[in-house]
Amino acid sequence: SMNALLYATNGGVVTVGSADGKTSTFYANGDGANGIIAGGSGTKTGESDAKSDTASVYVYNADFTLEGWNNHVADVVYGGYAYLEDVRGTTGIEGSYSVGQASALANDFGNGVVDVKNFTATVYGNRSAGAYVIGGGVITAEDSSLTSKSDAAAVIASGGTYKIKNTILEGVMGIRNRGGIN
């Protein structure tokens, strides 16, 4: 499902916190309990003389606890954009290895971008990577840490790109390419 505590679509922009502000706390549980979804380009798509807006979510200084199946701290879809700085997250259910698809960062369904800086995530559950990117999407991580308790720290599926700098990847394996160009 496409449920989230913070949701931007059709060129919308959501901003929470500031670089020097207080810490925000987010909690959700249940199937599809996402923290952030940024979905798709904006209302000007297809107009040759206008900029094509992109749905964007910006989060600074926040803690996310997301318990359940198929949840992500941030998921960009259909060209969305997410920027997270000084964010900590936990997805899945500790001690449960039947919970799947609870990767902290996800880049689904084409050409989105997730940028994180000073981002720390711990991910529980079978088939739950620290982050995964599909197709033409990009995930960048700087000064961050991605830990998966039962999958790879970073997964590439059918293409997709990671740009990683000064970041710890810890999991069953560091990086897994599930096929396609990487």
Tab-separated table of C-alpha atoms in Angstrom:
chain	number	residue	atom	x	y	z
A	1	SER	CA	0.000	0.000	0.000
A	2	MET	CA	1.007	3.633	-0.294
A	3	ASN	CA	0.577	4.889	3.256
A	4	ALA	CA	2.938	7.275	5.021
A	5	LEU	CA	3.183	9.682	7.917
A	6	LEU	CA	4.681	12.263	5.517
A	7	TYR	CA	3.405	12.059	1.932
A	8	ALA	CA	4.124	14.331	-1.043
A	9	THR	CA	2.688	13.797	-4.513
A	10	ASN	CA	1.958	15.735	-7.721
A	11	GLY	CA	4.796	18.194	-7.188
A	12	GLY	CA	4.003	18.780	-3.517
A	13	VAL	CA	6.731	19.556	-0.968
A	14	VAL	CA	6.838	18.526	2.699
A	15	THR	CA	9.543	19.871	5.029
A	16	VAL	CA	9.928	18.794	8.664
A	17	GLY	CA	12.492	20.214	11.074
A	18	SER	CA	15.600	22.250	10.436
A	19	ALA	CA	19.326	21.613	10.489
A	20	ASP	CA	19.674	23.188	13.943
A	21	GLY	CA	16.202	22.438	15.318
A	22	LYS	CA	14.792	20.026	17.883
A	23	THR	CA	14.322	16.305	17.198
A	24	SER	CA	10.959	15.146	15.851
A	25	THR	CA	9.702	11.644	16.702
A	26	PHE	CA	7.606	9.476	14.363
A	27	TYR	CA	6.005	6.102	15.104
A	28	ALA	CA	3.745	3.857	13.031
A	29	ASN	CA	2.870	0.161	12.964
A	30	GLY	CA	1.051	-2.236	10.673
A	31	ASP	CA	1.342	-3.225	7.034
A	32	GLY	CA	2.707	-0.453	4.849
A	33	ALA	CA	3.494	1.828	7.789
A	34	ASN	CA	5.928	4.098	5.952
A	35	GLY	CA	7.565	7.176	7.353
A	36	ILE	CA	7.930	9.082	4.081
A	37	ILE	CA	6.650	8.680	0.535
A	38	ALA	CA	7.508	11.122	-2.238
A	39	GLY	CA	5.611	10.130	-5.343
A	40	GLY	CA	5.865	11.387	-8.847
A	41	SER	CA	6.434	14.504	-10.827
A	42	GLY	CA	4.233	17.539	-10.646
A	43	THR	CA	1.303	19.064	-12.476
A	44	LYS	CA	3.490	20.677	-15.157
A	45	THR	CA	4.673	17.352	-16.558
A	46	GLY	CA	4.451	17.283	-20.330
A	47	GLU	CA	4.450	21.057	-20.848
A	48	SER	CA	7.427	21.884	-23.053
A	49	ASP	CA	7.765	25.457	-21.764
A	50	ALA	CA	7.447	24.686	-18.041
A	51	LYS	CA	9.668	23.047	-15.465
A	52	SER	CA	8.485	19.612	-14.379
A	53	ASP	CA	8.063	19.744	-10.608
A	54	THR	CA	8.966	16.739	-8.485
A	55	ALA	CA	7.226	15.629	-5.305
A	56	SER	CA	9.759	16.155	-2.497
A	57	VAL	CA	10.115	15.485	1.220
A	58	TYR	CA	12.861	17.059	3.358
A	59	VAL	CA	13.402	15.872	6.949
A	60	TYR	CA	15.978	17.124	9.457
A	61	ASN	CA	16.634	15.885	13.022
A	62	ALA	CA	14.116	13.068	13.374
A	63	ASP	CA	13.684	9.570	14.813
A	64	PHE	CA	11.449	7.050	12.987
A	65	THR	CA	10.211	3.773	14.500
A	66	LEU	CA	8.156	1.819	11.959
A	67	GLU	CA	6.950	-1.642	12.960
A	68	GLY	CA	5.347	-4.033	10.496
A	69	TRP	CA	5.623	-5.450	7.009
A	70	ASN	CA	6.552	-3.448	3.906
A	71	ASN	CA	7.525	-0.236	5.666
A	72	HIS	CA	10.313	2.211	4.922
A	73	VAL	CA	11.710	5.313	6.575
A	74	ALA	CA	11.720	6.863	3.091
A	75	ASP	CA	10.367	5.526	-0.200
A	76	VAL	CA	10.439	7.484	-3.439
A	77	VAL	CA	8.229	6.349	-6.313
A	78	TYR	CA	7.766	7.450	-9.920
A	79	GLY	CA	10.430	10.142	-9.821
A	80	GLY	CA	9.957	11.482	-6.277
A	81	TYR	CA	12.738	12.972	-4.149
A	82	ALA	CA	13.615	12.620	-0.459
A	83	TYR	CA	16.355	14.318	1.553
A	84	LEU	CA	17.100	13.195	5.122
A	85	GLU	CA	19.724	14.742	7.385
A	86	ASP	CA	20.442	13.787	11.008
A	87	VAL	CA	17.741	11.101	10.891
A	88	ARG	CA	17.622	7.776	12.726
A	89	GLY	CA	15.270	4.944	11.858
A	90	THR	CA	14.198	1.425	12.762
A	91	THR	CA	11.988	-0.682	10.485
A	92	GLY	CA	10.460	-4.121	10.879
A	93	ILE	CA	10.013	-5.923	14.181
A	94	GLU	CA	13.017	-6.840	16.303
A	95	GLY	CA	13.276	-10.599	16.778
A	96	SER	CA	10.875	-11.353	13.919
A	97	TYR	CA	12.382	-12.805	10.804
A	98	SER	CA	9.056	-13.383	9.041
A	99	VAL	CA	8.541	-9.665	8.489
A	100	GLY	CA	9.616	-8.789	4.947
A	101	GLN	CA	10.210	-5.759	2.755
A	102	ALA	CA	10.988	-3.374	5.618
A	103	SER	CA	14.025	-1.673	4.083
A	104	ALA	CA	14.857	1.690	5.629
A	105	LEU	CA	15.430	3.445	2.289
A	106	ALA	CA	13.611	2.437	-0.881
A	107	ASN	CA	13.649	3.761	-4.419
A	108	ASP	CA	10.803	2.096	-6.296
A	109	PHE	CA	9.195	2.344	-9.701
A	110	GLY	CA	11.577	4.505	-11.633
A	111	ASN	CA	13.989	7.387	-11.554
A	112	GLY	CA	13.546	8.749	-8.028
A	113	VAL	CA	16.361	10.042	-5.822
A	114	VAL	CA	17.004	9.590	-2.102
A	115	ASP	CA	19.812	11.624	-0.523
A	116	VAL	CA	20.792	11.016	3.112
A	117	LYS	CA	23.419	12.616	5.302
A	118	ASN	CA	24.174	11.464	8.848
A	119	PHE	CA	21.425	8.842	8.533
A	120	THR	CA	21.442	5.747	10.767
A	121	ALA	CA	19.095	2.798	10.273
A	122	THR	CA	18.595	-0.656	11.741
A	123	VAL	CA	16.338	-2.986	9.779
A	124	TYR	CA	14.695	-6.197	11.006
A	125	GLY	CA	12.931	-8.853	8.978
A	126	ASN	CA	13.477	-11.342	6.206
A	127	ARG	CA	14.032	-9.727	2.772
A	128	SER	CA	14.545	-6.349	4.453
A	129	ALA	CA	17.673	-4.607	3.207
A	130	GLY	CA	19.106	-1.488	4.758
A	131	ALA	CA	18.334	0.204	1.441
A	132	TYR	CA	17.287	-0.871	-2.030
A	133	VAL	CA	17.186	0.845	-5.388
A	134	ILE	CA	15.432	-0.341	-8.545
A	135	GLY	CA	15.747	0.671	-12.181
A	136	GLY	CA	16.859	4.210	-12.943
A	137	GLY	CA	16.782	5.354	-9.321
A	138	VAL	CA	19.660	6.730	-7.241
A	139	ILE	CA	20.397	6.577	-3.515
A	140	THR	CA	23.227	8.648	-2.073
A	141	ALA	CA	24.489	8.231	1.476
A	142	GLU	CA	27.127	10.299	3.246
A	143	ASP	CA	28.379	9.895	6.829
A	144	SER	CA	25.681	7.268	7.394
A	145	SER	CA	25.116	3.702	8.589
A	146	LEU	CA	22.791	1.031	7.144
A	147	THR	CA	22.373	-2.199	9.140
A	148	SER	CA	20.188	-5.115	8.076
A	149	LYS	CA	19.774	-7.976	10.533
A	150	SER	CA	18.794	-10.572	7.896
A	151	ASP	CA	19.514	-9.214	4.417
A	152	ALA	CA	22.111	-7.123	2.603
A	153	ALA	CA	22.838	-3.607	3.768
A	154	ALA	CA	22.313	-2.296	0.215
A	155	VAL	CA	20.433	-4.017	-2.637
A	156	ILE	CA	20.405	-3.152	-6.340
A	157	ALA	CA	17.545	-4.655	-8.360
A	158	SER	CA	17.328	-4.400	-12.157
A	159	GLY	CA	19.715	-1.501	-12.323
A	160	GLY	CA	19.858	1.449	-9.981
A	161	THR	CA	22.780	3.385	-8.557
A	162	TYR	CA	24.331	3.957	-5.140
A	163	LYS	CA	26.697	6.826	-4.388
A	164	ILE	CA	28.182	6.096	-0.976
A	165	LYS	CA	30.721	8.176	0.957
A	166	ASN	CA	32.023	7.519	4.469
A	167	THR	CA	29.126	5.148	5.174
A	168	ILE	CA	28.992	1.824	7.047
A	169	LEU	CA	27.142	-1.064	5.374
A	170	GLU	CA	26.436	-4.019	7.678
A	171	GLY	CA	24.293	-7.040	6.890
A	172	VAL	CA	24.316	-10.631	5.726
A	173	MET	CA	26.371	-9.086	2.928
A	174	GLY	CA	27.334	-5.476	2.277
A	175	ILE	CA	25.955	-4.995	-1.252
A	176	ARG	CA	23.824	-7.381	-3.318
A	177	ASN	CA	23.060	-6.983	-7.019
A	178	ARG	CA	19.837	-8.863	-7.799
A	179	GLY	CA	20.270	-8.461	-11.530
A	180	GLY	CA	20.515	-5.899	-14.270
A	181	ILE	CA	22.986	-3.102	-14.811
A	182	ASN	CA	24.468	-1.559	-11.682
